[in-house]
């Protein structure tokens, strides 16, 4: 029978078991006939996640060389070869190839997200066919199959549960809810329910933690909830802010350079210069103007940042992610395992009208009895090494008992368990019977609304006392409003061991003992990290699949919201169109009961509003949003492989605070890339102005093509690369994030490039004019030297955008100082080594000429220091 029935996917929880089976022509007792299953498998395909549109590695590699900036650099390499500069050609080709390989590796690794998702499929399943139970390959399951599950099994497909016994499933990887879900088999009435509330369904890839169940397969492969996530992962990732800025910069630069070179060629030709010389000069200037070292500087800056981040417990999977963090305006964080410990803990206990943060070993009555109930009415196990295993709620209770110093082994020996009534979702209670001398001790725990009506009195310090069930219920509600999961405990003593395990006999006329409130607590460092994000102008947002009350409690404790702030639920979000939601998204800080598609909707809405979004998470349900976000941050310890493969960065210590360090590093890296662009474009601007203005001032062409290429090589080379090692500015975490659409040339950068380039060109032309007037035969070598040394002074001055070099620290970047020394030595070698003079068309300068060059070139350093002084005073560039 066709599985695409008239019943929508989300409606399976509304059908009773028989009606659901009828949709597939299946028998709840005998399952499918083997022949029908085989035919359906051939028609529907295997129960596996499909990888669609996987790209050929060669095509993936070729795509790395289609970026506009890369094409311009390749053209520059060809031109450099034409004008006889093979060294420049080789340098450019190597840089472009290295950049392409890095991009290929990143993209190839990103495609492994699907492979990691496939690993979550269960390899085998116990299925009923033709009335017989058998283990089969889970890939052979088809809709309509009847599957049996027990604790420890991975759910092999999406199931409509039809029978169960105290069955619980850990769905945290799929829904984000930290505690195991207690399943039921009765149909549910509401049509629109989030995944976590469809308690009669079990989902592929989740894990059974307790009890047994039988379920009807209603979806397999890509039709499962896990498959829907796989489909969401198949989309393309967007470009990073840095890639967008550099691509735009490259396009504009190429057009400007071509226009200037054309003007220079025509102007020189009209002036009477030989056309071939002007052509070579214009082409050489084009090669010089293109900052071919830019991709290398960007890659090296990001690689150095990535290396620093590893030392700070963050693994960068995609290099641009380091810089992207510097642009982030919103951090959308998963709650479970990211902001919280992903481990239930007892937050407070209440008995006899008192509230305490935990049990005490010598608390007396009724605290002693509360400890007994928490320890003995409990199926969790303490291993020899002290680790606890079992249901997360029960391990939390046992952990509180052990923390109080109670000897669990002695307790269990003194009061051995003789019987039990297992937890039942209908009763919402669990009872255990223990031998106490000649009599029996019955301990009961459960939901307050289920247990309190069965209590006739309560235990106090002086013994049994009357109780007010309504007041106790109100107190439990107050604890629940704080985001706590509340359990009530009661007991009764019998003169002898009961003969029956009847519910009414054991769970009636109870004495109320106390309440325990449990929560998955915030990480100790998370609140401080949230505050640091806010100080840096970044808005933290919590997105969780957990209940609204729990989400509000955690967010309030962390300082994300005030106590009365709005919490938007998945059901409310589903009723909003994207346009309606975009009008509200910048006011919401906490989302609860959210499914994977809605996480993407949140990220998209923020991005449509012009924000740069970081998404943190650890579960399968986070993977699509991690991929779509401007930067996805996965957890390394508690996270799933799917999340790590989809993310740009992994926190090795699962520490939210590491993100703050990453933001600082990202801002530092972007600052340094900006400094390199400022440096190299100002240098190129100086060369262009020198050659462009000379003909209009009646001066001969001041530089030969070899001079232009040499200046570009030595100044953009070592000193430019060394800028990548510059330390962070003092105010790097006190400023707001960069506006997402802000140009890389903002905050006075283009003005700086223009006026300092003009200053360099003017000084070079002044040097030329004075030397020619004094009839110096070395005027061309002097112009060549002044331009080179001016650029070295310039790189010293721009190491900080605001601070003076002397307050920033002359030797704080020793790599740059060493690069400057090497570059100066190379320039002196070109001037004074006889065998280099004919190659570079230079002549040795006299001491006076060299001194004049040093003095004139220092004007640029002084001018930029004055500019920064004006910025600090607020008189220039708006004080930025």
Tab-separated table of C-alpha atoms in Angstrom, residues 521-852:
chain	number	residue	atom	x	y	z
A	521	UNK	CA	21.768	23.672	35.702
A	522	UNK	CA	23.654	26.421	33.870
A	523	UNK	CA	27.386	25.953	33.383
A	524	UNK	CA	29.299	27.843	36.090
A	525	UNK	CA	31.098	30.074	33.563
A	526	UNK	CA	28.101	30.693	31.272
A	527	UNK	CA	26.692	33.772	33.057
A	528	UNK	CA	30.055	35.530	32.925
A	529	UNK	CA	30.367	34.688	29.240
A	530	UNK	CA	26.883	36.047	28.513
A	531	UNK	CA	27.840	39.285	30.263
A	532	UNK	CA	31.050	39.492	28.231
A	533	UNK	CA	29.066	39.046	25.005
A	534	UNK	CA	26.739	41.866	26.005
A	535	UNK	CA	29.699	44.118	26.817
A	536	UNK	CA	31.052	43.444	23.325
A	537	UNK	CA	27.727	44.464	21.794
A	538	UNK	CA	26.678	40.897	20.951
A	539	UNK	CA	23.112	39.829	21.773
A	540	UNK	CA	22.845	36.291	23.232
A	541	UNK	CA	19.683	34.342	22.358
A	542	UNK	CA	18.632	30.967	23.804
A	543	UNK	CA	16.920	28.446	21.520
A	544	UNK	CA	15.783	25.194	23.074
A	545	UNK	CA	13.416	22.313	22.611
A	546	UNK	CA	12.709	22.328	26.352
A	547	UNK	CA	9.639	23.674	28.160
A	548	UNK	CA	9.085	27.462	28.345
A	549	UNK	CA	9.283	27.559	32.152
A	550	UNK	CA	12.621	25.756	32.125
A	551	UNK	CA	13.927	27.981	29.342
A	552	UNK	CA	12.866	31.125	31.214
A	553	UNK	CA	14.474	29.931	34.451
A	554	UNK	CA	17.825	29.167	32.829
A	555	UNK	CA	17.821	32.367	30.742
A	556	UNK	CA	17.038	34.457	33.850
A	557	UNK	CA	19.851	32.839	35.824
A	558	UNK	CA	22.289	33.564	32.997
A	559	UNK	CA	21.222	37.175	32.557
A	560	UNK	CA	19.911	36.661	29.011
A	561	UNK	CA	16.459	38.012	29.947
A	562	UNK	CA	14.667	39.658	32.804
A	563	UNK	CA	12.216	37.557	34.787
A	564	UNK	CA	9.162	39.038	33.010
A	565	UNK	CA	10.537	38.956	29.454
A	566	UNK	CA	8.689	37.155	26.670
A	567	UNK	CA	9.488	33.536	25.789
A	568	UNK	CA	8.338	32.610	22.274
A	569	UNK	CA	7.279	28.982	21.814
A	570	UNK	CA	7.527	26.879	18.692
A	571	UNK	CA	3.738	26.767	18.381
A	572	UNK	CA	3.551	30.575	18.462
A	573	UNK	CA	6.419	30.851	15.987
A	574	UNK	CA	4.684	28.427	13.610
A	575	UNK	CA	1.697	30.763	13.402
A	576	UNK	CA	3.882	33.666	12.241
A	577	UNK	CA	4.872	34.183	8.619
A	578	UNK	CA	8.534	35.029	8.006
A	579	UNK	CA	7.604	38.667	7.363
A	580	UNK	CA	5.587	38.860	10.597
A	581	UNK	CA	8.354	37.164	12.553
A	582	UNK	CA	10.996	39.529	11.181
A	583	UNK	CA	9.098	42.408	12.779
A	584	UNK	CA	9.470	40.736	16.190
A	585	UNK	CA	12.728	38.796	15.990
A	586	UNK	CA	14.960	41.556	17.342
A	587	UNK	CA	12.918	41.709	20.580
A	588	UNK	CA	12.891	37.969	21.409
A	589	UNK	CA	15.741	36.547	23.456
A	590	UNK	CA	14.395	33.085	24.405
A	591	UNK	CA	12.690	30.453	22.250
A	592	UNK	CA	11.234	27.236	23.697
A	593	UNK	CA	9.824	24.034	22.191
A	594	UNK	CA	11.568	24.799	18.901
A	595	UNK	CA	12.051	22.236	16.127
A	596	UNK	CA	14.956	22.141	13.598
A	597	UNK	CA	13.127	23.969	10.797
A	598	UNK	CA	12.220	26.751	13.190
A	599	UNK	CA	15.839	27.202	14.218
A	600	UNK	CA	16.608	27.893	10.581
A	601	UNK	CA	13.668	30.331	10.463
A	602	UNK	CA	15.153	32.232	13.416
A	603	UNK	CA	18.603	32.411	11.823
A	604	UNK	CA	17.115	33.465	8.476
A	605	UNK	CA	14.961	36.180	10.033
A	606	UNK	CA	17.963	37.678	11.810
A	607	UNK	CA	20.083	37.495	8.662
A	608	UNK	CA	17.299	39.150	6.645
A	609	UNK	CA	17.402	41.984	9.186
A	610	UNK	CA	21.081	42.447	8.360
A	611	UNK	CA	22.527	40.668	11.386
A	612	UNK	CA	25.494	38.284	11.425
A	613	UNK	CA	24.453	35.213	13.377
A	614	UNK	CA	26.459	32.611	15.283
A	615	UNK	CA	24.608	29.424	16.215
A	616	UNK	CA	25.930	27.122	18.898
A	617	UNK	CA	24.676	23.602	19.450
A	618	UNK	CA	25.523	19.976	19.997
A	619	UNK	CA	22.648	17.872	18.697
A	620	UNK	CA	21.491	16.550	15.384
A	621	UNK	CA	18.638	19.035	15.606
A	622	UNK	CA	21.150	21.905	15.595
A	623	UNK	CA	23.067	20.820	12.475
A	624	UNK	CA	20.973	22.577	9.776
A	625	UNK	CA	21.031	25.887	11.649
A	626	UNK	CA	24.762	25.468	12.360
A	627	UNK	CA	25.369	25.184	8.635
A	628	UNK	CA	23.088	28.071	7.658
A	629	UNK	CA	24.376	30.496	10.294
A	630	UNK	CA	27.201	32.872	9.454
A	631	UNK	CA	29.222	30.760	11.858
A	632	UNK	CA	28.196	27.472	13.444
A	633	UNK	CA	29.834	26.535	16.738
A	634	UNK	CA	29.560	22.879	17.811
A	635	UNK	CA	30.387	21.223	21.112
A	636	UNK	CA	33.363	18.857	20.998
A	637	UNK	CA	32.766	16.782	24.140
A	638	UNK	CA	29.026	16.314	24.330
A	639	UNK	CA	28.218	17.105	20.713
A	640	UNK	CA	27.281	14.745	17.923
A	641	UNK	CA	29.417	14.080	14.861
A	642	UNK	CA	26.656	15.545	12.716
A	643	UNK	CA	26.812	18.898	14.524
A	644	UNK	CA	30.615	18.993	14.408
A	645	UNK	CA	30.750	18.245	10.689
A	646	UNK	CA	28.144	20.914	9.882
A	647	UNK	CA	29.764	23.588	12.068
A	648	UNK	CA	32.559	26.012	11.264
A	649	UNK	CA	34.152	25.720	14.700
A	650	UNK	CA	34.156	23.170	17.527
A	651	UNK	CA	34.618	23.975	21.204
A	652	UNK	CA	36.866	21.216	22.509
A	653	UNK	CA	35.948	21.935	26.125
A	654	UNK	CA	32.228	22.590	25.464
A	655	UNK	CA	32.802	25.918	27.200
A	656	UNK	CA	30.600	28.815	26.170
A	657	UNK	CA	33.305	31.151	27.470
A	658	UNK	CA	35.609	30.007	24.683
A	659	UNK	CA	33.333	31.839	22.246
A	660	UNK	CA	34.282	35.121	23.902
A	661	UNK	CA	37.967	34.370	23.282
A	662	UNK	CA	37.090	33.507	19.692
A	663	UNK	CA	35.274	36.823	19.229
A	664	UNK	CA	38.349	38.669	20.483
A	665	UNK	CA	40.580	36.703	18.140
A	666	UNK	CA	38.225	37.319	15.223
A	667	UNK	CA	38.241	41.043	15.817
A	668	UNK	CA	42.020	41.100	16.103
A	669	UNK	CA	42.395	39.215	12.839
A	670	UNK	CA	40.053	41.515	10.945
A	671	UNK	CA	41.885	44.540	12.353
A	672	UNK	CA	45.160	43.100	11.075
A	673	UNK	CA	43.725	42.321	7.643
A	674	UNK	CA	42.434	45.889	7.500
A	675	UNK	CA	45.895	47.133	8.421
A	676	UNK	CA	47.422	45.097	5.605
A	677	UNK	CA	44.896	46.413	3.073
A	678	UNK	CA	45.534	49.951	4.321
A	679	UNK	CA	49.280	49.416	4.074
A	680	UNK	CA	49.440	47.778	0.653
A	681	UNK	CA	46.816	49.986	-0.991
A	682	UNK	CA	48.464	53.129	0.360
A	683	UNK	CA	51.810	51.885	-0.968
A	684	UNK	CA	50.286	51.094	-4.362
A	685	UNK	CA	48.509	54.442	-4.311
A	686	UNK	CA	51.850	56.170	-3.736
A	687	UNK	CA	53.398	54.389	-6.726
A	688	UNK	CA	50.407	55.177	-8.946
A	689	UNK	CA	50.390	58.866	-7.999
A	690	UNK	CA	54.139	59.095	-8.610
A	691	UNK	CA	53.911	57.735	-12.164
A	692	UNK	CA	50.551	59.339	-12.935
A	693	UNK	CA	51.523	62.893	-11.949
A	694	UNK	CA	55.084	62.955	-13.291
A	695	UNK	CA	54.125	63.595	-16.958
A	696	UNK	CA	51.780	66.437	-15.946
A	697	UNK	CA	54.642	68.077	-14.002
A	698	UNK	CA	57.000	67.871	-16.968
A	699	UNK	CA	59.112	65.161	-15.353
A	700	UNK	CA	60.326	61.968	-17.023
A	701	UNK	CA	58.854	58.618	-15.977
A	702	UNK	CA	60.373	58.277	-12.472
A	703	UNK	CA	60.379	54.472	-12.158
A	704	UNK	CA	61.111	51.569	-14.457
A	705	UNK	CA	58.878	48.459	-14.484
A	706	UNK	CA	61.514	46.505	-12.530
A	707	UNK	CA	61.472	49.179	-9.805
A	708	UNK	CA	57.678	49.008	-9.485
A	709	UNK	CA	57.664	45.251	-9.189
A	710	UNK	CA	60.548	45.245	-6.698
A	711	UNK	CA	58.880	47.803	-4.425
A	712	UNK	CA	55.693	45.824	-4.545
A	713	UNK	CA	57.484	42.548	-3.813
A	714	UNK	CA	59.674	43.630	-0.898
A	715	UNK	CA	57.159	45.945	0.824
A	716	UNK	CA	54.073	43.765	0.384
A	717	UNK	CA	56.136	40.712	1.241
A	718	UNK	CA	57.756	40.312	4.640
A	719	UNK	CA	56.470	43.505	6.351
A	720	UNK	CA	52.943	42.947	5.073
A	721	UNK	CA	52.865	39.339	6.215
A	722	UNK	CA	54.286	40.301	9.603
A	723	UNK	CA	51.266	42.541	10.209
A	724	UNK	CA	49.270	39.327	10.658
A	725	UNK	CA	51.091	38.865	13.978
A	726	UNK	CA	50.109	42.257	15.404
A	727	UNK	CA	48.548	42.057	18.865
A	728	UNK	CA	44.960	43.108	19.567
A	729	UNK	CA	44.094	46.754	20.127
A	730	UNK	CA	43.335	47.645	23.731
A	731	UNK	CA	39.679	48.453	23.015
A	732	UNK	CA	38.997	45.432	20.828
A	733	UNK	CA	36.279	44.020	23.128
A	734	UNK	CA	34.853	47.375	24.179
A	735	UNK	CA	33.522	48.314	20.739
A	736	UNK	CA	30.310	47.055	19.187
A	737	UNK	CA	30.431	44.491	16.381
A	738	UNK	CA	31.234	45.790	12.918
A	739	UNK	CA	28.013	46.645	11.054
A	740	UNK	CA	27.428	43.693	8.701
A	741	UNK	CA	27.298	45.888	5.601
A	742	UNK	CA	30.198	48.107	6.625
A	743	UNK	CA	32.872	48.509	3.972
A	744	UNK	CA	36.382	47.328	4.669
A	745	UNK	CA	37.397	50.942	3.927
A	746	UNK	CA	35.258	52.456	6.719
A	747	UNK	CA	36.497	54.629	9.608
A	748	UNK	CA	38.685	56.886	7.490
A	749	UNK	CA	40.564	54.137	5.660
A	750	UNK	CA	39.885	55.310	2.115
A	751	UNK	CA	40.755	58.889	3.096
A	752	UNK	CA	43.990	57.589	4.597
A	753	UNK	CA	44.861	55.654	1.431
A	754	UNK	CA	44.178	58.753	-0.670
A	755	UNK	CA	46.064	61.394	1.286
A	756	UNK	CA	49.017	59.275	2.411
A	757	UNK	CA	49.375	57.930	-1.151
A	758	UNK	CA	49.422	61.501	-2.403
A	759	UNK	CA	51.968	62.377	0.295
A	760	UNK	CA	54.204	59.482	-0.782
A	761	UNK	CA	53.856	60.428	-4.440
A	762	UNK	CA	54.483	64.094	-3.691
A	763	UNK	CA	57.646	63.326	-1.680
A	764	UNK	CA	58.889	61.003	-4.426
A	765	UNK	CA	58.298	63.659	-7.119
A	766	UNK	CA	59.889	66.320	-4.892
A	767	UNK	CA	62.941	64.056	-4.550
A	768	UNK	CA	63.035	63.628	-8.342
A	769	UNK	CA	62.698	67.340	-9.035
A	770	UNK	CA	65.392	68.348	-6.510
A	771	UNK	CA	67.796	65.680	-7.742
A	772	UNK	CA	67.334	66.688	-11.402
A	773	UNK	CA	67.724	70.369	-10.463
A	774	UNK	CA	71.006	69.525	-8.703
A	775	UNK	CA	72.016	67.579	-11.809
A	776	UNK	CA	72.321	64.307	-9.911
A	777	UNK	CA	72.792	61.286	-12.164
A	778	UNK	CA	71.214	59.087	-9.443
A	779	UNK	CA	67.767	60.731	-9.376
A	780	UNK	CA	65.958	57.572	-10.420
A	781	UNK	CA	67.670	55.474	-7.706
A	782	UNK	CA	66.792	58.177	-5.155
A	783	UNK	CA	63.083	58.132	-6.109
A	784	UNK	CA	63.189	54.329	-5.991
A	785	UNK	CA	64.713	54.388	-2.488
A	786	UNK	CA	62.440	57.124	-1.100
A	787	UNK	CA	59.326	55.226	-2.145
A	788	UNK	CA	60.599	51.977	-0.588
A	789	UNK	CA	61.637	53.561	2.716
A	790	UNK	CA	58.435	55.673	2.925
A	791	UNK	CA	56.444	52.468	2.882
A	792	UNK	CA	58.560	50.973	5.673
A	793	UNK	CA	57.901	54.067	7.816
A	794	UNK	CA	54.221	53.796	6.950
A	795	UNK	CA	53.924	50.194	8.148
A	796	UNK	CA	55.431	51.168	11.502
A	797	UNK	CA	52.896	53.976	11.947
A	798	UNK	CA	49.760	51.946	11.115
A	799	UNK	CA	50.417	49.103	13.559
A	800	UNK	CA	47.685	50.711	15.643
A	801	UNK	CA	44.757	52.648	14.205
A	802	UNK	CA	44.640	55.072	17.148
A	803	UNK	CA	47.608	54.662	19.464
A	804	UNK	CA	51.033	56.127	18.894
A	805	UNK	CA	53.695	53.599	17.939
A	806	UNK	CA	55.582	54.413	21.121
A	807	UNK	CA	52.625	53.725	23.429
A	808	UNK	CA	51.611	50.657	21.397
A	809	UNK	CA	55.142	49.260	21.781
A	810	UNK	CA	57.907	49.497	19.186
A	811	UNK	CA	59.093	45.931	19.785
A	812	UNK	CA	55.737	44.331	20.627
A	813	UNK	CA	55.721	42.729	17.156
A	814	UNK	CA	59.265	41.481	16.817
A	815	UNK	CA	58.430	39.637	13.624
A	816	UNK	CA	57.592	42.958	11.955
A	817	UNK	CA	60.765	44.631	13.200
A	818	UNK	CA	62.804	41.735	11.807
A	819	UNK	CA	60.934	41.971	8.490
A	820	UNK	CA	61.677	45.690	8.261
A	821	UNK	CA	65.368	45.064	8.942
A	822	UNK	CA	65.532	42.403	6.212
A	823	UNK	CA	63.649	44.609	3.727
A	824	UNK	CA	65.958	47.577	4.430
A	825	UNK	CA	68.991	45.320	3.949
A	826	UNK	CA	67.599	44.068	0.612
A	827	UNK	CA	67.068	47.636	-0.608
A	828	UNK	CA	70.614	48.565	0.357
A	829	UNK	CA	71.836	45.467	-1.489
A	830	UNK	CA	70.062	46.570	-4.667
A	831	UNK	CA	71.815	49.954	-4.382
A	832	UNK	CA	75.311	48.945	-3.292
A	833	UNK	CA	75.979	45.430	-4.615
A	834	UNK	CA	77.636	45.941	-8.029
A	835	UNK	CA	76.253	42.743	-9.579
A	836	UNK	CA	72.666	43.851	-8.791
A	837	UNK	CA	73.021	47.354	-10.290
A	838	UNK	CA	72.644	46.321	-13.937
A	839	UNK	CA	69.643	44.080	-13.129
A	840	UNK	CA	67.746	46.790	-11.251
A	841	UNK	CA	69.198	49.776	-13.247
A	842	UNK	CA	70.454	51.395	-10.011
A	843	UNK	CA	73.571	53.314	-8.959
A	844	UNK	CA	75.147	53.541	-5.497
A	845	UNK	CA	74.060	56.667	-3.634
A	846	UNK	CA	76.473	58.955	-1.853
A	847	UNK	CA	76.189	59.387	1.904
A	848	UNK	CA	74.477	62.753	1.418
A	849	UNK	CA	72.015	61.335	-1.102
A	850	UNK	CA	71.193	58.396	1.174
A	851	UNK	CA	70.741	60.764	4.137
A	852	UNK	CA	68.378	62.921	2.085
